[in-house]
CSV table of C-alpha atoms in Angstrom, one decimal:
chain,number,residue,atom,x,y,z
A,215,MET,CA,-15.5,136.2,17.2
A,216,ALA,CA,-18.8,137.1,18.9
A,217,LEU,CA,-18.7,138.6,22.4
A,218,THR,CA,-20.7,136.8,25.1
A,219,ARG,CA,-23.0,138.9,27.2
A,220,PRO,CA,-22.0,138.9,30.9
A,221,ASN,CA,-24.2,136.7,33.1
A,222,PRO,CA,-26.3,139.1,35.2
A,223,ARG,CA,-26.1,136.7,38.2
A,224,PHE,CA,-22.3,136.6,38.0
A,225,LEU,CA,-22.2,140.4,37.9
A,226,THR,CA,-24.5,140.7,40.9
A,227,ARG,CA,-22.3,138.2,42.9
A,228,THR,CA,-19.1,140.0,41.8
A,229,ASN,CA,-20.5,143.4,42.8
A,230,ARG,CA,-21.5,142.0,46.2
A,231,ILE,CA,-18.0,140.7,46.8
A,232,PHE,CA,-16.4,144.1,45.9
A,233,THR,CA,-19.0,145.9,48.1
A,234,SER,CA,-18.2,143.7,51.0
A,235,GLN,CA,-14.5,144.7,50.8
A,236,ILE,CA,-15.1,148.4,51.3
A,237,ARG,CA,-13.4,149.4,54.6
A,238,THR,CA,-15.7,149.7,57.5
A,239,TYR,CA,-13.0,149.6,60.2
A,240,ALA,CA,-10.5,152.2,61.4
A,241,ALA,CA,-7.5,151.4,59.3
A,242,PRO,CA,-4.0,151.7,60.8
A,243,GLY,CA,-2.8,155.2,60.7
A,244,GLU,CA,-6.2,156.8,60.7
A,245,GLY,CA,-6.3,157.1,64.5
A,246,THR,CA,-10.1,156.9,64.7
A,247,ILE,CA,-11.6,154.8,67.4
A,248,PRO,CA,-14.8,153.0,66.1
A,249,PRO,CA,-17.9,154.1,68.1
A,250,ALA,CA,-18.5,150.6,69.3
A,251,LYS,CA,-15.0,150.4,70.8
A,252,LYS,CA,-15.0,153.7,72.7
A,253,LYS,CA,-16.6,152.0,75.7
A,254,TYR,CA,-13.4,150.0,76.2
A,255,VAL,CA,-11.2,153.1,76.5
A,256,PRO,CA,-10.9,154.3,80.1
A,257,THR,CA,-11.5,158.0,80.8
A,258,SER,CA,-9.7,157.9,84.1
A,259,GLY,CA,-7.5,155.6,86.1
A,260,THR,CA,-5.6,154.9,89.4
A,261,TYR,CA,-2.0,154.3,88.6
A,262,PRO,CA,0.8,152.8,90.7
A,263,LEU,CA,3.0,155.1,92.8
A,264,GLY,CA,6.5,155.7,91.6
A,265,PHE,CA,5.8,154.9,87.9
A,266,LYS,CA,5.6,157.3,85.0
A,267,ALA,CA,4.7,156.9,81.3
A,268,GLY,CA,5.5,158.9,78.2
A,269,SER,CA,5.7,158.8,74.5
A,270,ALA,CA,7.2,160.5,71.4
A,271,HIS,CA,6.8,160.6,67.6
A,272,VAL,CA,9.6,159.0,65.6
A,273,GLY,CA,7.9,158.0,62.3
A,274,VAL,CA,9.4,154.5,62.4
A,275,LYS,CA,6.9,153.7,59.6
A,276,PRO,CA,7.3,156.4,56.9
A,277,SER,CA,3.6,156.6,56.4
A,278,ASN,CA,3.1,157.6,60.1
A,279,THR,CA,3.5,161.3,60.1
A,280,ARG,CA,1.3,162.2,63.1
A,281,PHE,CA,1.1,159.6,65.8
A,282,ASP,CA,3.5,158.8,68.6
A,283,ASP,CA,5.2,155.4,68.0
A,284,LEU,CA,7.8,155.4,70.8
A,285,ALA,CA,6.7,154.5,74.4
A,286,LEU,CA,8.5,154.6,77.7
A,287,ILE,CA,7.3,153.3,81.1
A,288,ALA,CA,9.7,153.9,84.0
A,289,SER,CA,10.0,153.5,87.7
A,290,ASP,CA,11.4,156.3,89.8
A,291,THR,CA,13.7,153.8,91.5
A,292,PRO,CA,15.3,150.5,90.3
A,293,CYS,CA,12.7,147.7,90.8
A,294,ALA,CA,12.0,144.0,90.3
A,295,GLY,CA,11.2,142.9,86.8
A,296,ALA,CA,9.9,139.8,85.0
A,297,ALA,CA,8.7,138.8,81.6
A,298,VAL,CA,7.2,136.0,79.6
A,299,PHE,CA,8.2,135.7,75.9
A,300,THR,CA,7.1,134.1,72.7
A,301,THR,CA,7.9,130.4,72.0
A,302,ASN,CA,8.3,131.1,68.3
A,303,LYS,CA,11.7,129.7,67.1
A,304,PHE,CA,12.3,132.9,65.1
A,305,GLN,CA,12.6,135.2,68.1
A,306,ALA,CA,13.0,138.9,67.5
A,307,ALA,CA,16.1,140.7,68.6
A,308,PRO,CA,14.2,142.6,71.5
A,309,VAL,CA,13.1,139.2,72.9
A,310,THR,CA,16.6,137.7,73.0
A,311,VAL,CA,18.2,140.9,74.3
A,312,SER,CA,15.5,141.5,77.0
A,313,ARG,CA,15.6,137.8,78.1
A,314,ASP,CA,19.3,137.9,78.5
A,315,MET,CA,19.2,141.1,80.4
A,316,LEU,CA,16.7,139.8,82.9
A,317,LYS,CA,18.6,136.6,83.3
A,318,ARG,CA,21.9,138.4,83.9
A,319,ARG,CA,20.3,140.7,86.5
A,320,LYS,CA,18.2,138.0,88.0
A,321,GLY,CA,15.2,140.4,87.6
A,322,ASP,CA,16.7,143.0,90.0
A,323,GLY,CA,17.5,146.7,89.4
A,324,ILE,CA,15.2,147.1,86.4
A,325,ARG,CA,14.3,150.7,85.5
A,326,ALA,CA,12.2,150.9,82.4
A,327,VAL,CA,10.4,149.4,79.4
A,328,VAL,CA,11.0,151.1,76.1
A,329,VAL,CA,8.8,150.2,73.1
A,330,ASN,CA,8.7,151.1,69.4
A,331,SER,CA,5.8,150.3,67.1
A,332,GLY,CA,6.0,150.2,63.3
A,333,CYS,CA,8.9,147.7,63.0
A,334,ALA,CA,9.3,144.4,64.8
A,335,ASN,CA,13.1,144.2,64.5
A,336,ALA,CA,12.6,140.5,63.9
A,337,VAL,CA,14.7,138.3,61.6
A,338,THR,CA,17.2,141.1,61.3
A,339,GLY,CA,20.4,139.3,62.1
A,340,ARG,CA,23.3,140.6,64.2
A,341,GLY,CA,22.4,144.2,63.2
A,342,GLY,CA,19.0,143.8,64.8
A,343,VAL,CA,20.5,142.6,68.0
A,344,GLU,CA,22.8,145.6,68.1
A,345,ASP,CA,19.8,147.9,67.5
A,346,ALA,CA,17.9,146.4,70.4
A,347,ILE,CA,20.9,146.8,72.7
A,348,ALA,CA,21.3,150.4,71.5
A,349,MET,CA,17.6,151.1,72.4
A,350,GLY,CA,18.2,149.8,75.9
A,351,GLN,CA,21.5,151.7,76.3
A,352,GLU,CA,20.0,155.0,75.1
A,353,THR,CA,17.1,154.6,77.6
A,354,ASP,CA,19.6,153.9,80.4
A,355,LYS,CA,21.4,157.1,79.7
A,356,CYS,CA,18.3,159.1,80.6
A,357,PHE,CA,18.4,157.8,84.1
A,358,ALA,CA,22.1,157.8,84.8
A,359,PRO,CA,24.0,159.9,82.2
A,360,GLY,CA,27.6,158.7,81.8
A,361,SER,CA,27.3,155.7,84.1
A,362,ASN,CA,28.9,152.4,83.1
A,363,ASP,CA,27.0,149.6,84.8
A,364,GLN,CA,29.0,146.4,84.7
A,365,GLU,CA,25.8,144.3,84.5
A,366,GLY,CA,24.7,146.2,81.4
A,367,SER,CA,21.3,147.6,80.6
A,368,ARG,CA,18.4,148.1,83.1
A,369,SER,CA,15.8,148.5,80.4
A,370,ILE,CA,13.4,145.9,78.8
A,371,VAL,CA,13.2,146.5,75.1
A,372,MET,CA,10.1,145.7,72.9
A,373,SER,CA,9.3,146.2,69.2
A,374,THR,CA,6.2,145.5,67.2
A,375,GLY,CA,5.4,145.9,63.5
A,376,VAL,CA,6.6,144.5,60.2
A,377,ILE,CA,9.0,141.5,60.3
A,378,GLY,CA,12.3,141.5,58.4
A,379,GLN,CA,13.1,145.2,58.3
A,380,ARG,CA,15.8,147.0,60.3
A,381,LEU,CA,14.9,149.7,62.7
A,382,PRO,CA,15.7,153.3,61.9
A,383,ILE,CA,17.8,153.1,65.1
A,384,GLN,CA,19.3,156.6,64.8
A,385,LYS,CA,15.8,158.2,64.6
A,386,ILE,CA,14.6,156.1,67.6
A,387,ALA,CA,17.7,156.8,69.7
A,388,SER,CA,17.4,160.6,69.1
A,389,LYS,CA,13.8,160.5,70.3
A,390,ILE,CA,14.2,158.5,73.5
A,391,PRO,CA,15.2,161.6,75.4
A,392,THR,CA,12.0,163.2,74.2
A,393,ALA,CA,9.9,160.3,75.5
A,394,TYR,CA,11.8,160.6,78.8
A,395,ALA,CA,11.1,164.3,79.0
A,396,ASN,CA,7.4,163.6,78.4
A,397,LEU,CA,7.1,161.2,81.3
A,398,GLY,CA,4.2,161.8,83.7
A,399,ASP,CA,1.9,160.1,86.1
A,400,THR,CA,-1.5,161.3,84.9
A,401,HIS,CA,-4.2,159.3,83.1
A,402,ASP,CA,-3.5,161.2,79.9
A,403,HIS,CA,0.2,160.2,80.0
A,404,TRP,CA,-0.7,156.5,80.5
A,405,LEU,CA,-3.3,156.6,77.7
A,406,ALA,CA,-1.0,158.3,75.2
A,407,THR,CA,1.7,155.7,76.0
A,408,ALA,CA,-0.8,152.9,75.4
A,409,ARG,CA,-1.8,154.4,72.1
A,410,ALA,CA,1.9,154.7,71.1
A,411,ILE,CA,2.4,150.9,71.1
A,412,CYS,CA,-0.5,150.2,68.8
A,413,THR,CA,-0.2,148.9,65.2
A,414,THR,CA,-3.4,147.6,63.6
A,415,ASP,CA,-5.2,148.2,67.0
A,416,THR,CA,-8.3,150.4,66.7
A,417,PHE,CA,-8.2,151.5,70.3
A,418,PRO,CA,-5.5,151.8,73.1
A,419,LYS,CA,-5.8,149.0,75.7
A,420,LEU,CA,-5.3,150.3,79.2
A,421,LEU,CA,-6.5,149.1,82.6
A,422,SER,CA,-5.8,150.1,86.2
A,423,ARG,CA,-7.2,149.1,89.6
A,424,THR,CA,-6.5,149.0,93.3
A,425,PHE,CA,-6.2,146.0,95.6
A,426,ARG,CA,-5.3,144.9,99.1
A,427,LEU,CA,-3.3,142.0,100.5
A,428,PRO,CA,-4.3,140.0,103.6
A,429,SER,CA,-1.3,141.1,105.8
A,430,SER,CA,-2.3,144.7,106.0
A,431,GLU,CA,-4.8,147.5,105.1
A,432,GLN,CA,-2.4,149.0,102.7
A,433,GLU,CA,-3.9,149.9,99.3
A,434,TYR,CA,-1.9,148.9,96.3
A,435,ARG,CA,-2.3,149.8,92.6
A,436,VAL,CA,-1.7,147.8,89.4
A,437,ALA,CA,-1.9,149.2,85.8
A,438,GLY,CA,-1.3,147.6,82.5
A,439,MET,CA,-1.4,148.2,78.8
A,440,THR,CA,-1.3,145.8,75.9
A,441,LYS,CA,-1.4,145.8,72.1
A,442,GLY,CA,-2.5,143.3,69.6
A,443,ALA,CA,-5.3,142.8,67.1
A,444,GLY,CA,-4.0,140.1,64.7
A,445,MET,CA,-1.4,137.2,64.6
A,446,ILE,CA,-2.8,136.3,68.0
A,447,HIS,CA,-2.5,132.8,69.5
A,448,PRO,CA,-0.5,131.1,72.3
A,449,ASN,CA,2.3,131.1,73.0
A,450,MET,CA,1.7,134.1,73.0
A,451,ALA,CA,0.7,136.3,70.0
A,452,THR,CA,1.6,139.5,68.2
A,453,LEU,CA,1.0,141.3,71.4
A,454,LEU,CA,3.0,143.3,73.9
A,455,GLY,CA,2.0,143.8,77.4
A,456,ILE,CA,3.4,145.9,80.3
A,457,ILE,CA,2.1,145.6,83.8
A,458,CYS,CA,3.3,147.8,86.7
A,459,THR,CA,2.5,147.6,90.4
A,460,ASP,CA,3.6,149.5,93.5
A,461,ALA,CA,3.3,146.3,95.7
A,462,PRO,CA,6.5,145.1,97.3
A,463,ILE,CA,7.2,141.8,95.6
A,464,ALA,CA,10.7,140.4,94.8
A,465,ALA,CA,11.9,139.3,91.3
A,466,HIS,CA,11.6,135.5,91.8
A,467,PRO,CA,8.0,135.4,93.1
A,468,LEU,CA,7.1,138.1,90.6
A,469,HIS,CA,8.2,135.9,87.8
A,470,GLN,CA,6.3,132.9,89.2
A,471,ALA,CA,3.2,134.9,89.6
A,472,LEU,CA,3.4,136.4,86.1
A,473,THR,CA,4.1,133.0,84.4
A,474,SER,CA,1.1,131.5,86.1
A,475,ALA,CA,-1.1,134.4,85.3
A,476,ILE,CA,-0.2,134.3,81.6
A,477,THR,CA,-1.4,130.7,81.3
A,478,LYS,CA,-5.0,131.7,82.0
A,479,SER,CA,-4.9,135.0,80.2
A,480,PHE,CA,-2.6,135.8,77.3
A,481,ASN,CA,-2.1,132.1,76.6
A,482,SER,CA,-5.8,131.6,76.5
A,483,ILE,CA,-6.7,133.9,73.7
A,484,SER,CA,-6.7,133.4,69.9
A,485,ILE,CA,-7.7,135.6,67.0
A,486,ASP,CA,-6.3,133.8,64.0
A,487,GLY,CA,-4.1,130.9,65.2
A,488,ASP,CA,-0.8,132.7,64.4
A,489,THR,CA,2.0,133.0,67.0
A,490,SER,CA,4.4,135.9,66.4
A,491,THR,CA,8.2,136.5,66.8
A,492,ASN,CA,7.9,139.3,69.3
A,493,ASP,CA,5.4,138.4,71.9
A,494,THR,CA,6.4,139.8,75.3
A,495,VAL,CA,4.5,140.5,78.5
A,496,ALA,CA,6.7,142.2,81.1
A,497,MET,CA,5.9,143.3,84.7
A,498,LEU,CA,7.6,145.7,87.0
A,499,ALA,CA,7.1,146.0,90.8
A,500,ASN,CA,8.8,148.8,92.7
A,501,GLY,CA,7.2,148.5,96.2
A,502,ALA,CA,6.6,152.3,96.4
A,503,ALA,CA,3.4,151.8,98.3
A,504,GLY,CA,5.2,150.1,101.2
A,505,GLY,CA,4.1,147.1,103.3
A,506,ALA,CA,5.5,143.7,104.0
A,507,PRO,CA,7.6,142.5,101.1
A,508,ILE,CA,6.7,139.3,99.3
A,509,THR,CA,10.1,137.6,99.0
A,510,SER,CA,9.1,134.1,98.1
A,511,THR,CA,6.1,132.0,96.8
A,512,SER,CA,5.6,130.7,100.3
A,513,ALA,CA,5.0,134.2,101.7
A,514,PRO,CA,1.5,134.6,103.2
A,515,ASP,CA,0.5,137.3,100.7
A,516,PHE,CA,1.7,135.5,97.6
A,517,PRO,CA,-1.5,133.5,96.9
A,518,ALA,CA,-3.7,136.7,97.1
A,519,PHE,CA,-1.3,138.6,94.9
A,520,GLN,CA,-1.3,135.7,92.4
A,521,THR,CA,-5.1,135.8,92.3
A,522,VAL,CA,-5.2,139.6,91.8
A,523,LEU,CA,-2.6,139.5,89.0
A,524,THR,CA,-4.3,136.6,87.2
A,525,GLU,CA,-7.7,138.3,87.2
A,526,PHE,CA,-6.1,141.5,86.0
A,527,ALA,CA,-4.2,139.8,83.2
A,528,ILE,CA,-7.4,138.1,82.0
A,529,ASP,CA,-9.2,141.4,81.8
A,530,LEU,CA,-6.2,142.9,79.9
A,531,ALA,CA,-6.0,139.9,77.5
A,532,LYS,CA,-9.7,140.1,76.8
A,533,LEU,CA,-9.2,143.6,75.3
A,534,VAL,CA,-7.0,142.1,72.6
A,535,ILE,CA,-9.9,139.9,71.5
A,536,ARG,CA,-12.3,142.8,71.7
A,537,ASP,CA,-10.1,144.4,69.0
A,538,GLY,CA,-9.6,141.4,66.8
A,539,GLU,CA,-8.9,142.4,63.2
A,540,GLY,CA,-12.3,142.7,61.5
A,541,ALA,CA,-14.0,140.9,64.3
A,542,THR,CA,-17.7,141.3,65.1
A,543,LYS,CA,-18.0,138.9,68.0
A,544,PHE,CA,-16.4,138.2,71.4
A,545,VAL,CA,-16.6,134.5,72.0
A,546,THR,CA,-16.0,132.7,75.3
A,547,ILE,CA,-15.2,129.0,74.9
A,548,ARG,CA,-15.7,127.0,78.1
A,549,ILE,CA,-14.6,123.3,78.1
A,550,THR,CA,-15.7,121.3,81.2
A,551,ASN,CA,-15.5,117.7,82.5
A,552,ALA,CA,-12.1,117.0,81.1
A,553,ALA,CA,-9.6,114.6,82.5
A,554,SER,CA,-7.1,117.5,83.0
A,555,TYR,CA,-6.7,121.2,82.6
A,556,THR,CA,-4.3,120.6,79.7
A,557,ASP,CA,-6.9,118.5,77.8
A,558,ALA,CA,-9.6,121.2,78.3
A,559,HIS,CA,-7.2,123.9,77.2
A,560,ARG,CA,-6.2,122.0,74.1
A,561,VAL,CA,-9.8,121.4,73.0
A,562,ALA,CA,-10.7,125.1,73.7
A,563,SER,CA,-7.6,126.2,71.7
A,564,THR,CA,-8.5,124.0,68.8
A,565,ILE,CA,-12.1,125.3,68.6
A,566,ALA,CA,-10.9,128.9,68.9
A,567,ARG,CA,-8.6,128.6,65.8
A,568,SER,CA,-10.9,126.7,63.5
A,569,PRO,CA,-11.6,128.8,60.4
A,570,LEU,CA,-14.9,126.9,59.9
A,571,VAL,CA,-16.1,127.7,63.4
A,572,LYS,CA,-15.1,131.3,63.2
A,573,THR,CA,-16.7,131.9,59.8
A,574,ALA,CA,-19.9,130.2,60.9
A,575,LEU,CA,-20.0,132.6,63.9
A,576,TYR,CA,-19.5,135.5,61.6
A,577,GLY,CA,-22.4,134.3,59.4
A,578,LYS,CA,-24.6,133.8,62.5
A,579,ASP,CA,-24.9,130.1,61.6
A,580,ALA,CA,-25.4,127.8,64.6
A,581,ASN,CA,-23.4,125.1,62.9
A,582,TRP,CA,-22.5,123.1,66.0
A,583,GLY,CA,-21.1,120.3,63.8
A,584,ARG,CA,-18.0,122.4,63.2
A,585,ILE,CA,-17.5,122.9,66.9
A,586,LEU,CA,-17.9,119.1,67.5
A,587,CYS,CA,-15.5,118.4,64.6
A,588,ALA,CA,-12.8,120.6,66.1
A,589,THR,CA,-13.3,119.0,69.5
A,590,GLY,CA,-12.7,115.6,67.9
A,591,TYR,CA,-9.4,116.4,66.2
A,592,ALA,CA,-7.8,118.3,69.1
A,593,GLU,CA,-4.3,116.7,69.3
A,594,GLY,CA,-3.1,114.9,72.4
A,595,VAL,CA,-6.5,114.8,74.1
A,596,ASP,CA,-7.8,111.7,75.8
A,597,SER,CA,-10.8,113.2,77.6
A,598,VAL,CA,-13.3,113.2,74.8
A,599,VAL,CA,-16.1,110.7,75.3
A,600,PRO,CA,-18.3,111.0,72.1
A,601,GLU,CA,-21.4,109.4,73.5
A,602,GLU,CA,-21.3,111.7,76.5
A,603,THR,CA,-20.2,115.0,74.8
A,604,SER,CA,-22.6,118.0,74.9
A,605,VAL,CA,-22.5,121.3,73.1
A,606,SER,CA,-24.5,124.4,74.0
A,607,PHE,CA,-24.7,128.2,73.4
A,608,LEU,CA,-24.9,130.2,76.6
A,609,PRO,CA,-26.5,133.6,75.8
A,610,THR,CA,-25.0,136.5,77.6
A,611,ASP,CA,-28.5,138.1,78.2
A,612,GLY,CA,-29.2,135.7,81.1
A,613,SER,CA,-31.7,133.5,79.2
A,614,PRO,CA,-31.4,129.7,79.4
A,615,GLU,CA,-28.7,127.9,77.4
A,616,LEU,CA,-29.5,126.6,73.9
A,617,LYS,CA,-28.7,122.9,73.9
A,618,LEU,CA,-27.3,121.8,70.5
A,619,LEU,CA,-26.0,118.3,71.3
A,620,VAL,CA,-26.7,116.4,74.5
A,621,ARG,CA,-24.8,113.3,75.4
A,622,GLY,CA,-23.9,112.6,71.8
A,623,GLU,CA,-27.4,113.1,70.5
A,624,PRO,CA,-28.4,116.1,68.4
A,625,GLU,CA,-31.2,118.3,69.7
A,626,GLN,CA,-34.1,119.7,67.7
A,627,VAL,CA,-32.6,123.2,67.5
A,628,ASP,CA,-34.8,126.3,67.5
A,629,GLU,CA,-33.0,128.0,64.5
A,630,GLN,CA,-34.8,131.3,65.1
A,631,ARG,CA,-33.6,131.5,68.7
A,632,ALA,CA,-30.1,130.4,67.6
A,633,ALA,CA,-30.0,133.2,65.1
A,634,SER,CA,-31.2,135.6,67.7
A,635,ILE,CA,-28.4,134.6,70.1
A,636,LEU,CA,-25.8,135.0,67.4
A,637,GLU,CA,-27.0,138.5,66.6
A,638,HIS,CA,-25.3,139.6,69.9
A,639,GLU,CA,-21.7,140.8,70.1
A,640,ASN,CA,-21.0,138.4,73.0
A,641,LEU,CA,-21.4,134.6,73.0
A,642,GLU,CA,-20.4,131.7,75.2
A,643,ILE,CA,-19.9,128.2,73.8
A,644,VAL,CA,-19.9,125.4,76.4
A,645,VAL,CA,-18.6,121.9,75.5
A,646,ARG,CA,-18.9,119.1,78.1
A,647,LEU,CA,-16.5,116.4,77.2
A,648,SER,CA,-18.0,113.7,79.4
A,649,GLU,CA,-20.6,113.2,82.2
A,650,ARG,CA,-17.9,112.9,84.8
A,651,GLU,CA,-16.8,115.9,87.0
A,652,GLY,CA,-13.5,117.1,85.8
A,653,ALA,CA,-11.2,120.0,84.9
A,654,GLU,CA,-12.3,123.2,83.2
A,655,ALA,CA,-10.6,125.7,80.9
A,656,VAL,CA,-11.8,129.0,79.4
A,657,PHE,CA,-10.6,130.5,76.2
A,658,TRP,CA,-11.5,133.7,74.4
A,659,THR,CA,-11.7,134.2,70.6
A,660,CYS,CA,-13.5,136.1,67.9
A,661,ASP,CA,-15.0,135.5,64.5
A,662,PHE,CA,-13.5,135.8,61.0
A,663,SER,CA,-14.9,138.4,58.7
A,664,HIS,CA,-14.1,139.7,55.2
A,665,GLU,CA,-12.3,142.6,56.8
A,666,TYR,CA,-9.7,140.3,58.4
A,667,VAL,CA,-8.5,139.3,54.9
A,668,THR,CA,-8.6,143.0,53.7
A,669,ILE,CA,-6.5,144.2,56.7
A,670,ASN,CA,-3.9,141.6,56.4
A,671,GLY,CA,-3.8,141.7,52.6
A,672,ASP,CA,-2.5,145.2,52.6
A,673,TYR,CA,-0.7,145.2,56.0
A,674,ARG,CA,2.7,146.4,54.6
A,675,THR,CA,1.1,149.0,52.4
């Protein structure tokens, strides 16, 4: 049997595919922050009074021999706590244990948040629940050795990593005292702790700022860290978030403020349309800075606090998109003139998770038909008026918007300008659903690249 000579065009195409799969990102475990991401890592910060952060190395994932993977954030005194959790039906043990603890305590008397990376402790049965409880108990012992609190733990527990594997709980428990001993209130402490909760993240995500409330000239501080780079989509995503403030706000209004803030922040981002089993964003408030306490949502300072927290949570959530697995673009999707915020949010979410939209953005292709198609199949939306719908690219360099579709009619698109706009890292897509004034929603997403497949193809290895 004669051998057929290989087709040169086939070989060229195959080589191109193999070449495109060479890693150009910082793989998990390398610890290298890509040059383009270093600008998002703060070199200093202003952190809330009465809080400390620390970390330790456990080696939860056997391949991790160098980097801290246990994090602890603690208040000097018992404080108010609140959290928002994933809506995935397969909720990880730390989610159920932490939710039960907060409910039992009504959000009062919380002392710490303890986090391990490298293993999600999800879909691990009764044993996983026991491990999550043990993490909380071991953390509590650091604050009150030998105490027997009738209401149980005071610690929120979080885990992130591979699903379906048991925690090496003895190793973790033995290193919790080390994380406690390493607690400190400097920027380096906070940054090291933010790094310890990372998995496929390429940089630690940490923010801090100061703010004031109308009732006084008192200065308050808020700080937060988050992790997440893939399996990101409401409600919420493979992300963890911890926010701390020294403002005096009670547990109930704190929970209301956090829940509202999450809607326009962590529930308005998408990397790949996948919602995880472990998503948790928790907040602690210890009132260490003093001032008039906010004891209810009708308190005069509550609306201002709500605004501060929402803006802060949005900025923190954006960092997750900035670190999307294999992403090359940060995309803002703005939907306007909808009959309701819910409609606008659903359309934005649908566009954000469309693989065809995301691959076109990666390929720098102004294929607005894919955006329009996703707009049209958004479920449960009655706001779309096809003959009044408009689609534009809004450049982030301040130049005029590039109109692609106007009132249902396609524009003669300047493809050269469109390609130039898509060369930039940042892009805003604006979709007007009708000509009537209406509700607006903003969503943040990224593109899909070859590297996303590579990263997730070998995630467990």
